[in-house]
């Protein structure tokens, strides 16, 4: 199948799937991929909100194709919505193993993060930051 879709959003994290990340079938654990997505979303949420954030929900998660050892996975993040304290982020993972074949999307998810203070209590997101959501290139 030819994939015409391109990654959406900012490249927030890139890593390599290692043998220690596999399940008993030899594919990469779904939980490992979700944790990479969580890290990527948190990086974007914390840069955006200029402070600490905590994951409050994984609202949607789809595993589209298996990830294999040695795959280079790239996590793209895009803010969908900003509330008083929350940031909803679309997170796509793409396998961009090498130049010889096109990148393919391996997962899609929507995660929600809450801006928190040093004590882990929710904090308001500054109004002026919300305008930045329109700028897809600025994390
Ligand atoms: C994050 C935390 C401080 C938020 O405090 P809280 O009193 O539970 O927060 P609220 O219920 O008022 O929700 C806060 C925001 O999240 C949103 N939210 C809550 N549950 C949600 C869900 N299931 N899906 C999407 N958004 C959700 C609320 O709508 C609210 O958004 P807004 O302020 O932009 O309107 C608290 O829930 C917490 O500590 N949770 C554990 C976090 C954690 O350990 N994460 C894993 C490791 S990072």
PDB file of C-alpha atoms and ligand atoms in Angstrom:
ATOM      1  CA  UNK A   1       0.000   0.000   0.000  1.00  0.00           C
ATOM      2  CA  UNK A   2       1.383   3.423  -0.922  1.00  0.00           C
ATOM      3  CA  UNK A   3       1.050   5.941   1.873  1.00  0.00           C
ATOM      4  CA  UNK A   4       0.458   9.462   0.665  1.00  0.00           C
ATOM      5  CA  UNK A   5      -0.150  10.959   4.118  1.00  0.00           C
ATOM      6  CA  UNK A   6       2.751  12.911   5.597  1.00  0.00           C
ATOM      7  CA  UNK A   7       3.612  13.352   9.305  1.00  0.00           C
ATOM      8  CA  UNK A   8       1.672  16.159  10.958  1.00  0.00           C
ATOM      9  CA  UNK A   9       3.208  18.507  13.508  1.00  0.00           C
ATOM     10  CA  UNK A  10       6.574  19.020  15.167  1.00  0.00           C
ATOM     11  CA  UNK A  11       9.248  16.334  15.418  1.00  0.00           C
ATOM     12  CA  UNK A  12       9.483  16.141  19.221  1.00  0.00           C
ATOM     13  CA  UNK A  13      11.336  12.862  19.738  1.00  0.00           C
ATOM     14  CA  UNK A  14      13.283  10.352  17.678  1.00  0.00           C
ATOM     15  CA  UNK A  15      14.749   7.061  18.895  1.00  0.00           C
ATOM     16  CA  UNK A  16      15.656   3.508  17.825  1.00  0.00           C
ATOM     17  CA  UNK A  17      13.697   0.398  18.790  1.00  0.00           C
ATOM     18  CA  UNK A  18      16.113  -1.952  20.581  1.00  0.00           C
ATOM     19  CA  UNK A  19      16.032  -5.721  21.281  1.00  0.00           C
ATOM     20  CA  UNK A  20      15.221  -5.042  24.969  1.00  0.00           C
ATOM     21  CA  UNK A  21      11.963  -3.362  23.872  1.00  0.00           C
ATOM     22  CA  UNK A  22      10.487  -6.485  22.222  1.00  0.00           C
ATOM     23  CA  UNK A  23       7.653  -8.731  23.315  1.00  0.00           C
ATOM     24  CA  UNK A  24       7.619 -12.548  23.145  1.00  0.00           C
ATOM     25  CA  UNK A  25       6.715 -12.404  19.421  1.00  0.00           C
ATOM     26  CA  UNK A  26       9.772 -10.346  18.559  1.00  0.00           C
ATOM     27  CA  UNK A  27       7.829  -7.171  17.807  1.00  0.00           C
ATOM     28  CA  UNK A  28       8.315  -3.997  19.796  1.00  0.00           C
ATOM     29  CA  UNK A  29       6.046  -3.695  22.876  1.00  0.00           C
ATOM     30  CA  UNK A  30       3.050  -1.419  22.473  1.00  0.00           C
ATOM     31  CA  UNK A  31       3.772  -0.066  25.955  1.00  0.00           C
ATOM     32  CA  UNK A  32       7.248   1.040  24.897  1.00  0.00           C
ATOM     33  CA  UNK A  33       5.795   2.934  21.936  1.00  0.00           C
ATOM     34  CA  UNK A  34       3.147   4.561  24.151  1.00  0.00           C
ATOM     35  CA  UNK A  35       5.846   5.699  26.571  1.00  0.00           C
ATOM     36  CA  UNK A  36       7.784   7.314  23.689  1.00  0.00           C
ATOM     37  CA  UNK A  37       4.583   9.076  22.641  1.00  0.00           C
ATOM     38  CA  UNK A  38       4.016  10.237  26.217  1.00  0.00           C
ATOM     39  CA  UNK A  39       7.560  11.639  26.372  1.00  0.00           C
ATOM     40  CA  UNK A  40       7.151  13.407  23.026  1.00  0.00           C
ATOM     41  CA  UNK A  41       3.815  14.897  24.070  1.00  0.00           C
ATOM     42  CA  UNK A  42       5.235  15.997  27.418  1.00  0.00           C
ATOM     43  CA  UNK A  43       8.196  17.688  25.696  1.00  0.00           C
ATOM     44  CA  UNK A  44       5.811  19.648  23.472  1.00  0.00           C
ATOM     45  CA  UNK A  45       3.382  20.448  26.328  1.00  0.00           C
ATOM     46  CA  UNK A  46       6.160  21.634  28.641  1.00  0.00           C
ATOM     47  CA  UNK A  47       7.833  23.779  25.975  1.00  0.00           C
ATOM     48  CA  UNK A  48       4.481  25.271  25.068  1.00  0.00           C
ATOM     49  CA  UNK A  49       3.268  25.940  28.614  1.00  0.00           C
ATOM     50  CA  UNK A  50       6.717  26.968  29.856  1.00  0.00           C
ATOM     51  CA  UNK A  51       6.686  24.617  32.818  1.00  0.00           C
ATOM     52  CA  UNK A  52       6.009  21.165  34.119  1.00  0.00           C
ATOM     53  CA  UNK A  53       3.110  19.076  32.784  1.00  0.00           C
ATOM     54  CA  UNK A  54       1.526  15.768  33.789  1.00  0.00           C
ATOM     55  CA  UNK A  55      -0.325  13.332  31.558  1.00  0.00           C
ATOM     56  CA  UNK A  56      -3.970  13.191  32.626  1.00  0.00           C
ATOM     57  CA  UNK A  57      -5.445  11.076  29.816  1.00  0.00           C
ATOM     58  CA  UNK A  58      -4.806   9.048  26.722  1.00  0.00           C
ATOM     59  CA  UNK A  59      -7.994   9.848  24.860  1.00  0.00           C
ATOM     60  CA  UNK A  60      -7.300   7.832  21.701  1.00  0.00           C
ATOM     61  CA  UNK A  61      -4.687   5.276  20.732  1.00  0.00           C
ATOM     62  CA  UNK A  62      -4.308   3.195  17.565  1.00  0.00           C
ATOM     63  CA  UNK A  63      -1.545   0.791  16.648  1.00  0.00           C
ATOM     64  CA  UNK A  64      -1.459   0.698  12.858  1.00  0.00           C
ATOM     65  CA  UNK A  65       1.515  -1.547  12.012  1.00  0.00           C
ATOM     66  CA  UNK A  66       4.129  -3.399  14.105  1.00  0.00           C
ATOM     67  CA  UNK A  67       7.481  -1.800  14.919  1.00  0.00           C
ATOM     68  CA  UNK A  68      10.613  -3.941  14.483  1.00  0.00           C
ATOM     69  CA  UNK A  69      14.054  -3.928  16.109  1.00  0.00           C
ATOM     70  CA  UNK A  70      16.236  -1.257  14.533  1.00  0.00           C
ATOM     71  CA  UNK A  71      13.335   0.872  13.322  1.00  0.00           C
ATOM     72  CA  UNK A  72      13.960   4.574  13.788  1.00  0.00           C
ATOM     73  CA  UNK A  73      10.760   5.976  15.201  1.00  0.00           C
ATOM     74  CA  UNK A  74       9.868   9.630  14.972  1.00  0.00           C
ATOM     75  CA  UNK A  75       7.173  11.143  17.190  1.00  0.00           C
ATOM     76  CA  UNK A  76       5.339  14.129  15.717  1.00  0.00           C
ATOM     77  CA  UNK A  77       3.196  16.247  17.990  1.00  0.00           C
ATOM     78  CA  UNK A  78       0.558  18.851  17.261  1.00  0.00           C
ATOM     79  CA  UNK A  79      -1.502  20.821  19.756  1.00  0.00           C
ATOM     80  CA  UNK A  80      -5.207  20.408  19.037  1.00  0.00           C
ATOM     81  CA  UNK A  81      -6.720  22.335  21.925  1.00  0.00           C
ATOM     82  CA  UNK A  82      -5.642  24.429  24.905  1.00  0.00           C
ATOM     83  CA  UNK A  83      -7.912  24.868  27.920  1.00  0.00           C
ATOM     84  CA  UNK A  84      -7.462  26.638  31.242  1.00  0.00           C
ATOM     85  CA  UNK A  85      -4.933  24.101  32.470  1.00  0.00           C
ATOM     86  CA  UNK A  86      -4.959  21.352  29.843  1.00  0.00           C
ATOM     87  CA  UNK A  87      -3.296  20.813  26.485  1.00  0.00           C
ATOM     88  CA  UNK A  88      -4.636  18.200  24.085  1.00  0.00           C
ATOM     89  CA  UNK A  89      -1.977  16.868  21.725  1.00  0.00           C
ATOM     90  CA  UNK A  90      -2.190  14.696  18.628  1.00  0.00           C
ATOM     91  CA  UNK A  91       0.792  12.349  18.533  1.00  0.00           C
ATOM     92  CA  UNK A  92       1.811  10.357  15.475  1.00  0.00           C
ATOM     93  CA  UNK A  93       4.663   7.855  15.356  1.00  0.00           C
ATOM     94  CA  UNK A  94       6.350   7.219  12.044  1.00  0.00           C
ATOM     95  CA  UNK A  95       8.915   4.585  11.155  1.00  0.00           C
ATOM     96  CA  UNK A  96      11.617   6.377   9.195  1.00  0.00           C
ATOM     97  CA  UNK A  97      14.092   3.485   9.108  1.00  0.00           C
ATOM     98  CA  UNK A  98      16.186   4.512   6.124  1.00  0.00           C
ATOM     99  CA  UNK A  99      16.132   6.526   2.927  1.00  0.00           C
ATOM    100  CA  UNK A 100      15.512   3.467   0.737  1.00  0.00           C
ATOM    101  CA  UNK A 101      11.814   3.210   1.559  1.00  0.00           C
ATOM    102  CA  UNK A 102       9.129   5.736   2.423  1.00  0.00           C
ATOM    103  CA  UNK A 103       8.340   6.462   6.074  1.00  0.00           C
ATOM    104  CA  UNK A 104       5.178   4.820   7.338  1.00  0.00           C
ATOM    105  CA  UNK A 105       2.861   5.784  10.160  1.00  0.00           C
ATOM    106  CA  UNK A 106       2.838   3.170  12.926  1.00  0.00           C
ATOM    107  CA  UNK A 107       0.599   4.716  15.601  1.00  0.00           C
ATOM    108  CA  UNK A 108      -1.815   7.579  16.159  1.00  0.00           C
ATOM    109  CA  UNK A 109      -2.937   8.962  19.476  1.00  0.00           C
ATOM    110  CA  UNK A 110      -4.464  11.877  21.315  1.00  0.00           C
ATOM    111  CA  UNK A 111      -3.039  12.606  24.768  1.00  0.00           C
ATOM    112  CA  UNK A 112      -4.039  15.302  27.280  1.00  0.00           C
ATOM    113  CA  UNK A 113      -1.502  16.968  29.558  1.00  0.00           C
ATOM    114  CA  UNK A 114      -2.186  19.315  32.469  1.00  0.00           C
ATOM    115  CA  UNK A 115       0.167  22.144  33.355  1.00  0.00           C
ATOM    116  CA  UNK A 116       1.285  21.685  36.953  1.00  0.00           C
ATOM    117  CA  UNK A 117       3.395  23.650  39.413  1.00  0.00           C
ATOM    118  CA  UNK A 118       6.416  22.448  41.383  1.00  0.00           C
ATOM    119  CA  UNK A 119       4.071  20.759  43.868  1.00  0.00           C
ATOM    120  CA  UNK A 120       2.161  18.884  41.155  1.00  0.00           C
ATOM    121  CA  UNK A 121      -0.926  21.098  41.445  1.00  0.00           C
ATOM    122  CA  UNK A 122      -2.609  22.254  38.246  1.00  0.00           C
ATOM    123  CA  UNK A 123      -1.714  25.759  37.053  1.00  0.00           C
ATOM    124  CA  UNK A 124      -3.374  28.141  34.606  1.00  0.00           C
ATOM    125  CA  UNK A 125      -1.903  28.379  31.116  1.00  0.00           C
ATOM    126  CA  UNK A 126      -0.979  31.965  30.338  1.00  0.00           C
ATOM    127  CA  UNK A 127      -3.466  33.505  27.855  1.00  0.00           C
ATOM    128  CA  UNK A 128      -0.718  34.944  25.638  1.00  0.00           C
ATOM    129  CA  UNK A 129       0.657  31.471  24.982  1.00  0.00           C
ATOM    130  CA  UNK A 130      -2.626  30.247  23.532  1.00  0.00           C
ATOM    131  CA  UNK A 131      -2.134  32.343  20.380  1.00  0.00           C
ATOM    132  CA  UNK A 132       0.953  30.248  19.595  1.00  0.00           C
ATOM    133  CA  UNK A 133      -1.243  27.219  18.884  1.00  0.00           C
ATOM    134  CA  UNK A 134      -1.879  28.634  15.412  1.00  0.00           C
ATOM    135  CA  UNK A 135       1.854  28.507  14.696  1.00  0.00           C
ATOM    136  CA  UNK A 136       2.378  24.824  13.853  1.00  0.00           C
ATOM    137  CA  UNK A 137       6.149  25.213  13.560  1.00  0.00           C
ATOM    138  CA  UNK A 138       6.686  26.548  17.089  1.00  0.00           C
ATOM    139  CA  UNK A 139       6.675  23.919  19.852  1.00  0.00           C
TER     140      UNK A 139
HETATM  141  C1  LIG B   1      -2.912  16.470  36.784  1.00  0.00           C
HETATM  142  C2  LIG B   1      -3.724  16.749  38.041  1.00  0.00           C
HETATM  143  C3  LIG B   1      -2.898  17.635  39.002  1.00  0.00           C
HETATM  144  C4  LIG B   1      -4.972  17.527  37.614  1.00  0.00           C
HETATM  145  O1  LIG B   1      -5.732  17.847  38.755  1.00  0.00           O
HETATM  146  P1  LIG B   1      -7.326  17.604  38.757  1.00  0.00           P
HETATM  147  O2  LIG B   1      -7.895  18.352  39.913  1.00  0.00           O
HETATM  148  O3  LIG B   1      -7.560  16.137  38.678  1.00  0.00           O
HETATM  149  O4  LIG B   1      -7.743  18.315  37.417  1.00  0.00           O
HETATM  150  P2  LIG B   1      -9.180  18.534  36.740  1.00  0.00           P
HETATM  151  O5  LIG B   1     -10.102  17.400  36.927  1.00  0.00           O
HETATM  152  O6  LIG B   1      -9.643  19.896  37.147  1.00  0.00           O
HETATM  153  O7  LIG B   1      -8.757  18.599  35.196  1.00  0.00           O
HETATM  154  C5  LIG B   1      -7.730  19.481  34.749  1.00  0.00           C
HETATM  155  C6  LIG B   1      -7.884  19.666  33.274  1.00  0.00           C
HETATM  156  O8  LIG B   1      -7.763  18.399  32.611  1.00  0.00           O
HETATM  157  C7  LIG B   1      -8.937  18.122  31.850  1.00  0.00           C
HETATM  158  N1  LIG B   1      -9.216  16.698  31.950  1.00  0.00           N
HETATM  159  C8  LIG B   1      -9.475  15.992  33.067  1.00  0.00           C
HETATM  160  N2  LIG B   1      -9.697  14.704  32.768  1.00  0.00           N
HETATM  161  C9  LIG B   1      -9.572  14.594  31.407  1.00  0.00           C
HETATM  162  C10 LIG B   1      -9.708  13.519  30.490  1.00  0.00           C
HETATM  163  N3  LIG B   1      -9.998  12.278  30.890  1.00  0.00           N
HETATM  164  N4  LIG B   1      -9.526  13.783  29.173  1.00  0.00           N
HETATM  165  C11 LIG B   1      -9.226  15.029  28.745  1.00  0.00           C
HETATM  166  N5  LIG B   1      -9.094  16.107  29.579  1.00  0.00           N
HETATM  167  C12 LIG B   1      -9.270  15.876  30.892  1.00  0.00           C
HETATM  168  C13 LIG B   1     -10.034  18.967  32.484  1.00  0.00           C
HETATM  169  O9  LIG B   1     -11.068  19.219  31.554  1.00  0.00           O
HETATM  170  C14 LIG B   1      -9.245  20.205  32.859  1.00  0.00           C
HETATM  171  O10 LIG B   1      -9.029  20.989  31.699  1.00  0.00           O
HETATM  172  P3  LIG B   1      -9.086  22.630  31.697  1.00  0.00           P
HETATM  173  O11 LIG B   1      -8.509  23.124  32.985  1.00  0.00           O
HETATM  174  O12 LIG B   1      -8.235  23.013  30.529  1.00  0.00           O
HETATM  175  O13 LIG B   1     -10.517  22.991  31.526  1.00  0.00           O
HETATM  176  C15 LIG B   1      -4.134  15.433  38.788  1.00  0.00           C
HETATM  177  O14 LIG B   1      -5.214  14.803  38.099  1.00  0.00           O
HETATM  178  C16 LIG B   1      -2.980  14.438  38.878  1.00  0.00           C
HETATM  179  O15 LIG B   1      -2.032  14.656  39.597  1.00  0.00           O
HETATM  180  N6  LIG B   1      -3.100  13.346  38.112  1.00  0.00           N
HETATM  181  C17 LIG B   1      -2.008  12.337  38.035  1.00  0.00           C
HETATM  182  C18 LIG B   1      -1.037  12.723  36.915  1.00  0.00           C
HETATM  183  C19 LIG B   1      -0.005  11.649  36.713  1.00  0.00           C
HETATM  184  O16 LIG B   1       0.503  11.070  37.654  1.00  0.00           O
HETATM  185  N7  LIG B   1       0.306  11.403  35.424  1.00  0.00           N
HETATM  186  C20 LIG B   1       1.201  10.348  35.053  1.00  0.00           C
HETATM  187  C21 LIG B   1       2.629  10.739  35.113  1.00  0.00           C
HETATM  188  S1  LIG B   1       3.027  12.277  34.339  1.00  0.00           S
END
